[in-house]
């Protein structure tokens, strides 16, 4: 077996949930576990966040796994029904459904349920992804109130720029304007809004990324937010090359040695989920020291500078991200976000997840 592994620290996940609860104060916490819990493995993650008030995912198949893992609180399907049949599965599993388009309303109207369902009516307040226009909300609420298949309504929206300088003001104002007349439960905050805007907490918050110990912000580190990294992507040095000034490393020649160098070859590449676009200079932790990557990442391998890391040898441990290197730093050096890098690990079938506690 290759030495590459992703350790998943479940106590860090539990710790981050407790921190979220503290920040959320009296709001209920809907832990977002979509994309296989952002790459961390759904069922194991469910066990670590059992004390969440709810879990949000996308599919019935995921909901079945979550119920099997013993979770009895609220489960929300973030994109709602994909087919008319799904509603009977949702009924059986006691799921909450996002309602965001007319077809889903039709499914809801046409079904004959024994147990009515909680719906989260999604309002498009400016992100222009999912949701009904604000001017349809009165009409929709009136109809949902009269629908025997509906047991409760939560009003929700999603922010496009909670992590950026634009913030949430425009969208939150819009949301408040259309929802103020109703005494209904509401839910708007992702991780960024939860951390930065107390006025967005409302009844439910929906944190994702911060549960996994990464930051939703470009300019505020995970450490500053006090969350602990849950995933550590680790491998080993499998070869060492001593190269001369002027020589290149790996494919292409985008890295030319400015002096004689000692290079480590690490068993981890873009085929495993490490970003191919990571620039030379991306931090990486090798044998107890922070050094940098060099050259272009290969499918199965990447290259590190060992010139000032003379104790490192074949078999030395390498951390691509985890407790020493934040996934956010690797993302920044690769033109992407920590979200994508974490998700890519579960998308890769080549990295075994190994669960640890503490
Ligand atoms: C993914 C998602 C979240 C969680 O967002 P984070 O930035 O990871 O906290 C919340 N709400 C909705 C609707 C989402 O799709």
Short mmCIF file of C-alpha atoms and ligand atoms in Angstrom, two decimals:
data_model
loop_
_atom_site.label_atom_id
_atom_site.label_comp_id
_atom_site.label_asym_id
_atom_site.label_seq_id
_atom_site.Cartn_x
_atom_site.Cartn_y
_atom_site.Cartn_z
CA UNK A 1 0.00 0.00 0.00
CA UNK A 2 1.18 3.56 -0.71
CA UNK A 3 2.08 5.56 2.38
CA UNK A 4 -0.60 8.14 1.57
CA UNK A 5 -3.45 8.53 4.06
CA UNK A 6 -5.96 11.03 5.31
CA UNK A 7 -6.26 10.88 9.08
CA UNK A 8 -9.63 12.13 10.27
CA UNK A 9 -9.54 13.43 13.81
CA UNK A 10 -13.08 12.92 15.08
CA UNK A 11 -12.48 14.67 18.40
CA UNK A 12 -11.48 17.80 16.46
CA UNK A 13 -14.81 17.58 14.62
CA UNK A 14 -16.67 17.29 17.93
CA UNK A 15 -14.61 20.19 19.32
CA UNK A 16 -15.48 22.39 16.34
CA UNK A 17 -19.17 21.60 16.76
CA UNK A 18 -19.03 22.64 20.40
CA UNK A 19 -17.36 25.90 19.36
CA UNK A 20 -20.05 26.48 16.74
CA UNK A 21 -22.72 25.92 19.37
CA UNK A 22 -21.10 28.49 21.61
CA UNK A 23 -21.00 31.06 18.82
CA UNK A 24 -24.54 30.20 17.74
CA UNK A 25 -25.85 30.93 21.26
CA UNK A 26 -29.57 30.09 21.16
CA UNK A 27 -29.75 29.23 17.48
CA UNK A 28 -30.06 25.60 16.53
CA UNK A 29 -27.17 24.12 14.58
CA UNK A 30 -27.73 22.38 11.26
CA UNK A 31 -24.35 20.77 10.55
CA UNK A 32 -23.71 20.64 6.80
CA UNK A 33 -22.37 17.22 5.83
CA UNK A 34 -22.82 17.34 2.06
CA UNK A 35 -20.09 16.01 -0.27
CA UNK A 36 -19.36 13.09 2.05
CA UNK A 37 -18.92 15.50 4.95
CA UNK A 38 -16.61 17.72 2.89
CA UNK A 39 -14.47 14.67 2.14
CA UNK A 40 -14.26 13.41 5.71
CA UNK A 41 -16.63 10.43 5.42
CA UNK A 42 -20.35 10.74 6.13
CA UNK A 43 -21.15 8.01 8.67
CA UNK A 44 -18.13 8.53 10.89
CA UNK A 45 -18.69 12.28 10.85
CA UNK A 46 -22.32 11.79 11.87
CA UNK A 47 -21.16 9.91 14.97
CA UNK A 48 -18.81 12.75 15.90
CA UNK A 49 -21.52 15.41 15.61
CA UNK A 50 -24.44 13.46 17.08
CA UNK A 51 -25.29 16.40 19.33
CA UNK A 52 -26.07 18.71 16.39
CA UNK A 53 -29.72 19.76 16.15
CA UNK A 54 -29.75 18.85 12.50
CA UNK A 55 -27.74 17.61 9.54
CA UNK A 56 -27.97 18.99 6.02
CA UNK A 57 -27.14 16.88 2.97
CA UNK A 58 -28.42 16.49 -0.60
CA UNK A 59 -29.83 13.03 -1.20
CA UNK A 60 -32.19 10.38 0.17
CA UNK A 61 -29.29 7.91 -0.07
CA UNK A 62 -27.24 10.03 2.33
CA UNK A 63 -30.23 10.45 4.63
CA UNK A 64 -30.62 6.65 4.86
CA UNK A 65 -26.99 6.35 5.94
CA UNK A 66 -27.43 9.09 8.53
CA UNK A 67 -30.52 7.47 10.04
CA UNK A 68 -28.69 4.11 10.05
CA UNK A 69 -25.84 5.77 11.95
CA UNK A 70 -28.41 6.50 14.65
CA UNK A 71 -29.10 10.20 14.11
CA UNK A 72 -32.67 11.02 15.14
CA UNK A 73 -32.75 14.82 14.95
CA UNK A 74 -33.65 16.92 11.92
CA UNK A 75 -32.24 16.00 8.51
CA UNK A 76 -32.61 18.58 5.75
CA UNK A 77 -32.30 17.90 2.03
CA UNK A 78 -30.65 21.11 0.83
CA UNK A 79 -31.85 20.81 -2.77
CA UNK A 80 -35.17 19.21 -1.88
CA UNK A 81 -36.90 16.65 -4.07
CA UNK A 82 -35.37 15.54 -7.34
CA UNK A 83 -38.34 13.28 -8.25
CA UNK A 84 -41.95 12.90 -7.19
CA UNK A 85 -41.19 9.51 -5.65
CA UNK A 86 -38.59 10.97 -3.30
CA UNK A 87 -41.32 12.51 -1.18
CA UNK A 88 -42.46 9.12 0.12
CA UNK A 89 -38.87 8.25 1.07
CA UNK A 90 -38.61 11.62 2.77
CA UNK A 91 -41.80 10.88 4.69
CA UNK A 92 -40.53 7.47 5.79
CA UNK A 93 -37.21 8.90 6.96
CA UNK A 94 -38.81 11.95 8.56
CA UNK A 95 -36.77 14.42 6.49
CA UNK A 96 -37.14 18.17 6.11
CA UNK A 97 -37.20 19.42 2.53
CA UNK A 98 -35.95 22.59 0.95
CA UNK A 99 -38.55 23.87 -1.50
CA UNK A 100 -36.94 25.99 -4.17
CA UNK A 101 -38.79 25.50 -7.46
CA UNK A 102 -42.29 25.12 -8.91
CA UNK A 103 -41.86 21.45 -9.77
CA UNK A 104 -41.15 20.64 -6.13
CA UNK A 105 -44.32 22.50 -5.13
CA UNK A 106 -46.19 20.35 -7.62
CA UNK A 107 -44.74 17.16 -6.12
CA UNK A 108 -45.81 18.37 -2.71
CA UNK A 109 -49.34 19.21 -3.90
CA UNK A 110 -49.83 15.91 -5.69
CA UNK A 111 -48.64 13.60 -2.92
CA UNK A 112 -50.87 11.97 -0.36
CA UNK A 113 -48.86 11.72 2.82
CA UNK A 114 -49.79 10.05 6.08
CA UNK A 115 -47.34 12.21 7.98
CA UNK A 116 -46.95 15.81 6.85
CA UNK A 117 -43.47 17.17 6.21
CA UNK A 118 -41.49 20.19 7.36
CA UNK A 119 -40.43 22.40 4.49
CA UNK A 120 -37.74 25.07 4.23
CA UNK A 121 -38.96 27.62 1.73
CA UNK A 122 -35.94 28.99 -0.05
CA UNK A 123 -36.00 32.63 -1.07
CA UNK A 124 -33.67 34.05 -3.68
CA UNK A 125 -32.41 37.25 -2.07
CA UNK A 126 -29.63 37.90 -4.57
CA UNK A 127 -27.43 34.86 -5.01
CA UNK A 128 -29.52 33.79 -8.01
CA UNK A 129 -28.84 30.11 -7.53
CA UNK A 130 -31.83 28.46 -5.84
CA UNK A 131 -35.02 29.96 -4.49
CA UNK A 132 -38.23 31.79 -5.24
CA UNK A 133 -38.37 35.51 -6.00
CA UNK A 134 -39.24 37.58 -2.89
CA UNK A 135 -42.52 38.78 -4.43
CA UNK A 136 -43.89 35.21 -4.55
CA UNK A 137 -43.31 34.51 -0.88
CA UNK A 138 -46.68 35.71 0.47
CA UNK A 139 -48.55 33.63 -2.04
CA UNK A 140 -46.39 30.55 -1.41
CA UNK A 141 -46.73 30.74 2.36
CA UNK A 142 -50.47 31.06 2.06
CA UNK A 143 -50.58 27.94 -0.09
CA UNK A 144 -48.20 25.95 2.08
CA UNK A 145 -50.24 26.83 5.15
CA UNK A 146 -53.27 25.35 3.46
CA UNK A 147 -51.45 22.20 2.31
CA UNK A 148 -52.20 19.13 4.47
CA UNK A 149 -48.84 17.63 3.44
CA UNK A 150 -46.99 20.44 5.20
CA UNK A 151 -46.47 20.37 8.95
CA UNK A 152 -44.20 23.38 9.33
CA UNK A 153 -42.45 26.10 7.36
CA UNK A 154 -38.97 27.48 7.84
CA UNK A 155 -37.92 30.44 5.74
CA UNK A 156 -34.42 30.34 4.38
CA UNK A 157 -31.93 32.01 2.09
CA UNK A 158 -28.24 31.65 1.25
CA UNK A 159 -25.60 34.39 1.06
CA UNK A 160 -23.33 34.95 -1.92
CA UNK A 161 -20.73 37.17 -0.22
CA UNK A 162 -20.83 36.48 3.53
CA UNK A 163 -17.07 35.87 3.39
CA UNK A 164 -16.28 38.98 1.35
CA UNK A 165 -16.24 42.69 2.02
CA UNK A 166 -19.71 43.16 0.52
CA UNK A 167 -21.04 41.13 3.45
CA UNK A 168 -24.70 40.18 3.83
CA UNK A 169 -26.50 43.46 4.43
CA UNK A 170 -28.37 43.70 1.14
CA UNK A 171 -29.49 40.10 1.15
CA UNK A 172 -30.40 40.05 4.84
CA UNK A 173 -32.44 43.24 4.45
CA UNK A 174 -34.28 41.70 1.56
CA UNK A 175 -34.90 38.51 3.57
CA UNK A 176 -36.15 40.44 6.60
CA UNK A 177 -38.44 42.58 4.50
CA UNK A 178 -40.28 39.64 2.98
CA UNK A 179 -40.33 37.50 6.11
CA UNK A 180 -40.97 40.03 8.90
CA UNK A 181 -44.73 39.67 8.69
CA UNK A 182 -44.57 36.01 9.59
CA UNK A 183 -43.84 34.35 12.84
CA UNK A 184 -41.99 31.49 11.22
CA UNK A 185 -38.69 29.80 11.91
CA UNK A 186 -35.82 31.07 9.74
CA UNK A 187 -32.35 30.06 8.61
CA UNK A 188 -29.76 32.07 6.71
CA UNK A 189 -26.21 31.75 8.08
CA UNK A 190 -23.37 29.68 6.61
CA UNK A 191 -20.02 29.53 8.46
CA UNK A 192 -18.90 32.98 7.33
CA UNK A 193 -22.14 34.68 8.34
CA UNK A 194 -22.21 32.80 11.64
CA UNK A 195 -18.71 33.99 12.53
CA UNK A 196 -19.06 37.56 11.36
CA UNK A 197 -22.70 38.64 11.60
CA UNK A 198 -24.56 37.96 14.85
CA UNK A 199 -27.71 39.44 13.29
CA UNK A 200 -27.81 36.48 10.89
CA UNK A 201 -28.07 33.74 13.51
CA UNK A 202 -31.88 33.57 13.67
CA UNK A 203 -33.43 30.17 14.50
CA UNK A 204 -31.08 27.85 12.62
CA UNK A 205 -27.47 28.28 11.51
CA UNK A 206 -25.95 26.12 8.78
CA UNK A 207 -22.19 25.82 9.26
CA UNK A 208 -20.15 23.60 6.98
CA UNK A 209 -16.51 24.43 6.41
CA UNK A 210 -15.67 25.59 9.93
CA UNK A 211 -16.77 22.25 11.39
CA UNK A 212 -13.91 20.70 9.46
CA UNK A 213 -11.38 23.19 10.82
CA UNK A 214 -10.92 25.33 7.72
CA UNK A 215 -11.81 28.98 7.20
CA UNK A 216 -14.49 30.41 4.91
CA UNK A 217 -12.51 33.66 4.76
CA UNK A 218 -9.57 34.54 2.57
CA UNK A 219 -8.14 36.89 5.21
CA UNK A 220 -9.00 35.18 8.53
CA UNK A 221 -7.19 31.94 9.27
CA UNK A 222 -8.77 28.84 10.76
CA UNK A 223 -6.45 29.26 13.71
CA UNK A 224 -7.81 32.75 14.33
CA UNK A 225 -11.32 31.28 14.32
CA UNK A 226 -10.14 28.75 16.94
CA UNK A 227 -11.28 25.73 14.94
CA UNK A 228 -9.09 22.64 14.78
CA UNK A 229 -8.17 20.95 11.51
CA UNK A 230 -9.98 17.61 11.22
CA UNK A 231 -8.20 16.12 8.20
CA UNK A 232 -4.46 15.50 8.00
CA UNK A 233 -3.27 14.43 4.57
CA UNK A 234 0.01 12.61 5.09
CA UNK A 235 2.49 10.57 3.10
CA UNK A 236 6.20 9.84 2.93
CA UNK A 237 9.31 10.70 0.98
CA UNK A 238 9.91 7.85 -1.48
CA UNK A 239 13.02 9.16 -3.24
CA UNK A 240 15.66 11.84 -2.94
CA UNK A 241 17.52 13.56 -5.78
CA UNK A 242 20.53 15.81 -5.55
CA UNK A 243 20.33 18.21 -8.46
CA UNK A 244 22.73 20.79 -9.82
CA UNK A 245 22.16 24.47 -10.40
CA UNK A 246 20.32 24.91 -13.72
CA UNK A 247 18.57 21.51 -13.66
CA UNK A 248 14.78 21.15 -13.62
CA UNK A 249 12.44 18.84 -11.71
CA UNK A 250 9.52 16.76 -12.97
CA UNK A 251 7.44 17.54 -16.07
CA UNK A 252 8.18 20.69 -18.02
CA UNK A 253 10.80 23.07 -16.87
CA UNK A 254 8.84 25.59 -14.84
CA UNK A 255 11.25 25.11 -11.97
CA UNK A 256 14.98 25.56 -12.58
CA UNK A 257 17.34 25.17 -9.63
CA UNK A 258 19.12 28.44 -8.83
CA UNK A 259 21.73 26.49 -6.87
CA UNK A 260 22.61 22.89 -6.12
CA UNK A 261 19.66 21.38 -4.26
CA UNK A 262 18.40 18.34 -2.44
CA UNK A 263 14.92 17.36 -3.58
CA UNK A 264 12.42 14.99 -1.96
CA UNK A 265 9.87 13.04 -3.99
CA UNK A 266 6.59 12.61 -2.07
CA UNK A 267 3.99 9.90 -2.76
CA UNK A 268 1.02 12.19 -3.37
CA UNK A 269 -0.14 13.85 -6.57
CA UNK A 270 -3.10 15.38 -8.31
CA UNK A 271 -4.56 11.90 -8.85
CA UNK A 272 -4.99 11.82 -5.10
CA UNK A 273 -6.57 15.24 -4.76
CA UNK A 274 -3.49 17.39 -4.21
CA UNK A 275 -3.99 20.43 -6.48
CA UNK A 276 -2.00 20.36 -9.70
CA UNK A 277 -2.00 24.14 -9.68
CA UNK A 278 -0.08 24.38 -6.40
CA UNK A 279 2.69 26.88 -7.08
CA UNK A 280 6.33 26.35 -6.33
CA UNK A 281 6.61 27.65 -2.79
CA UNK A 282 3.45 26.06 -1.42
CA UNK A 283 4.15 25.18 2.23
CA UNK A 284 4.47 21.52 3.14
CA UNK A 285 5.65 19.85 6.35
CA UNK A 286 8.49 17.33 6.02
CA UNK A 287 10.21 15.58 8.89
CA UNK A 288 9.22 18.12 11.56
CA UNK A 289 9.98 21.19 9.43
CA UNK A 290 8.02 23.43 7.14
CA UNK A 291 9.49 23.56 3.66
CA UNK A 292 7.97 24.18 0.22
CA UNK A 293 6.91 22.32 -2.87
CA UNK A 294 8.80 22.88 -6.10
CA UNK A 295 8.01 22.23 -9.74
CA UNK A 296 4.78 20.90 -11.19
CA UNK A 297 2.71 18.37 -9.25
CA UNK A 298 2.54 14.97 -11.02
CA UNK A 299 -0.36 12.51 -10.93
CA UNK A 300 1.20 10.36 -8.22
CA UNK A 301 4.03 12.47 -6.85
CA UNK A 302 5.10 15.94 -5.88
CA UNK A 303 8.47 17.52 -5.17
CA UNK A 304 9.78 19.28 -2.10
CA UNK A 305 12.87 21.30 -1.31
CA UNK A 306 15.05 19.49 1.22
CA UNK A 307 18.07 21.78 0.89
CA UNK A 308 17.57 23.08 4.43
CA UNK A 309 16.02 19.90 5.72
CA UNK A 310 19.08 17.68 5.83
CA UNK A 311 17.68 15.12 8.27
CA UNK A 312 14.84 14.18 5.93
CA UNK A 313 15.41 10.85 4.19
CA UNK A 314 13.54 8.18 2.28
CA UNK A 315 10.67 7.16 4.55
CA UNK A 316 10.41 10.54 6.29
CA UNK A 317 6.89 11.66 7.09
CA UNK A 318 5.24 14.41 5.08
CA UNK A 319 2.10 16.39 5.88
CA UNK A 320 0.46 18.08 2.90
CA UNK A 321 -2.10 19.68 5.21
CA UNK A 322 -3.31 19.10 8.75
CA UNK A 323 -2.02 20.32 12.10
CA UNK A 324 1.07 22.10 10.75
CA UNK A 325 -0.08 23.33 7.36
CA UNK A 326 -3.61 24.66 6.94
CA UNK A 327 -5.49 23.35 3.92
CA UNK A 328 -6.38 27.01 3.36
CA UNK A 329 -2.72 27.90 2.75
CA UNK A 330 -2.37 25.14 0.17
CA UNK A 331 -5.60 26.35 -1.44
CA UNK A 332 -4.38 29.96 -1.58
CA UNK A 333 -1.23 28.82 -3.35
CA UNK A 334 -3.33 26.86 -5.85
CA UNK A 335 -5.95 29.43 -6.79
CA UNK A 336 -8.76 27.61 -5.02
CA UNK A 337 -10.43 27.24 -1.61
CA UNK A 338 -10.01 24.72 1.19
CA UNK A 339 -13.53 23.41 0.44
CA UNK A 340 -12.44 22.04 -2.93
CA UNK A 341 -9.27 20.42 -1.66
CA UNK A 342 -11.09 18.66 1.19
CA UNK A 343 -13.88 17.42 -1.10
CA UNK A 344 -11.36 16.18 -3.64
CA UNK A 345 -9.93 13.76 -1.13
CA UNK A 346 -13.15 11.78 -0.93
CA UNK A 347 -13.63 12.11 -4.68
CA UNK A 348 -10.30 10.33 -5.02
CA UNK A 349 -10.59 6.61 -4.42
CA UNK A 350 -6.88 6.42 -3.78
CA UNK A 351 -6.66 7.98 -0.34
CA UNK A 352 -7.80 5.75 2.52
CA UNK A 353 -9.46 7.65 5.36
CA UNK A 354 -8.26 6.54 8.77
CA UNK A 355 -10.23 7.64 11.82
CA UNK A 356 -8.45 8.72 14.95
CA UNK A 357 -9.61 10.21 18.22
CA UNK A 358 -7.47 13.09 19.44
C1 LIG B 1 -22.88 24.35 1.70
C2 LIG B 1 -23.95 25.16 2.30
C3 LIG B 1 -23.81 25.69 3.59
C4 LIG B 1 -22.52 25.61 4.37
O1 LIG B 1 -21.61 26.58 3.92
P1 LIG B 1 -20.16 26.78 4.58
O2 LIG B 1 -19.58 27.93 3.86
O3 LIG B 1 -19.41 25.51 4.33
O4 LIG B 1 -20.38 27.02 6.02
C5 LIG B 1 -24.90 26.34 4.14
N1 LIG B 1 -26.05 26.46 3.45
C6 LIG B 1 -26.20 25.99 2.21
C7 LIG B 1 -27.50 26.18 1.50
C8 LIG B 1 -25.17 25.34 1.59
O5 LIG B 1 -25.32 24.87 0.34
#
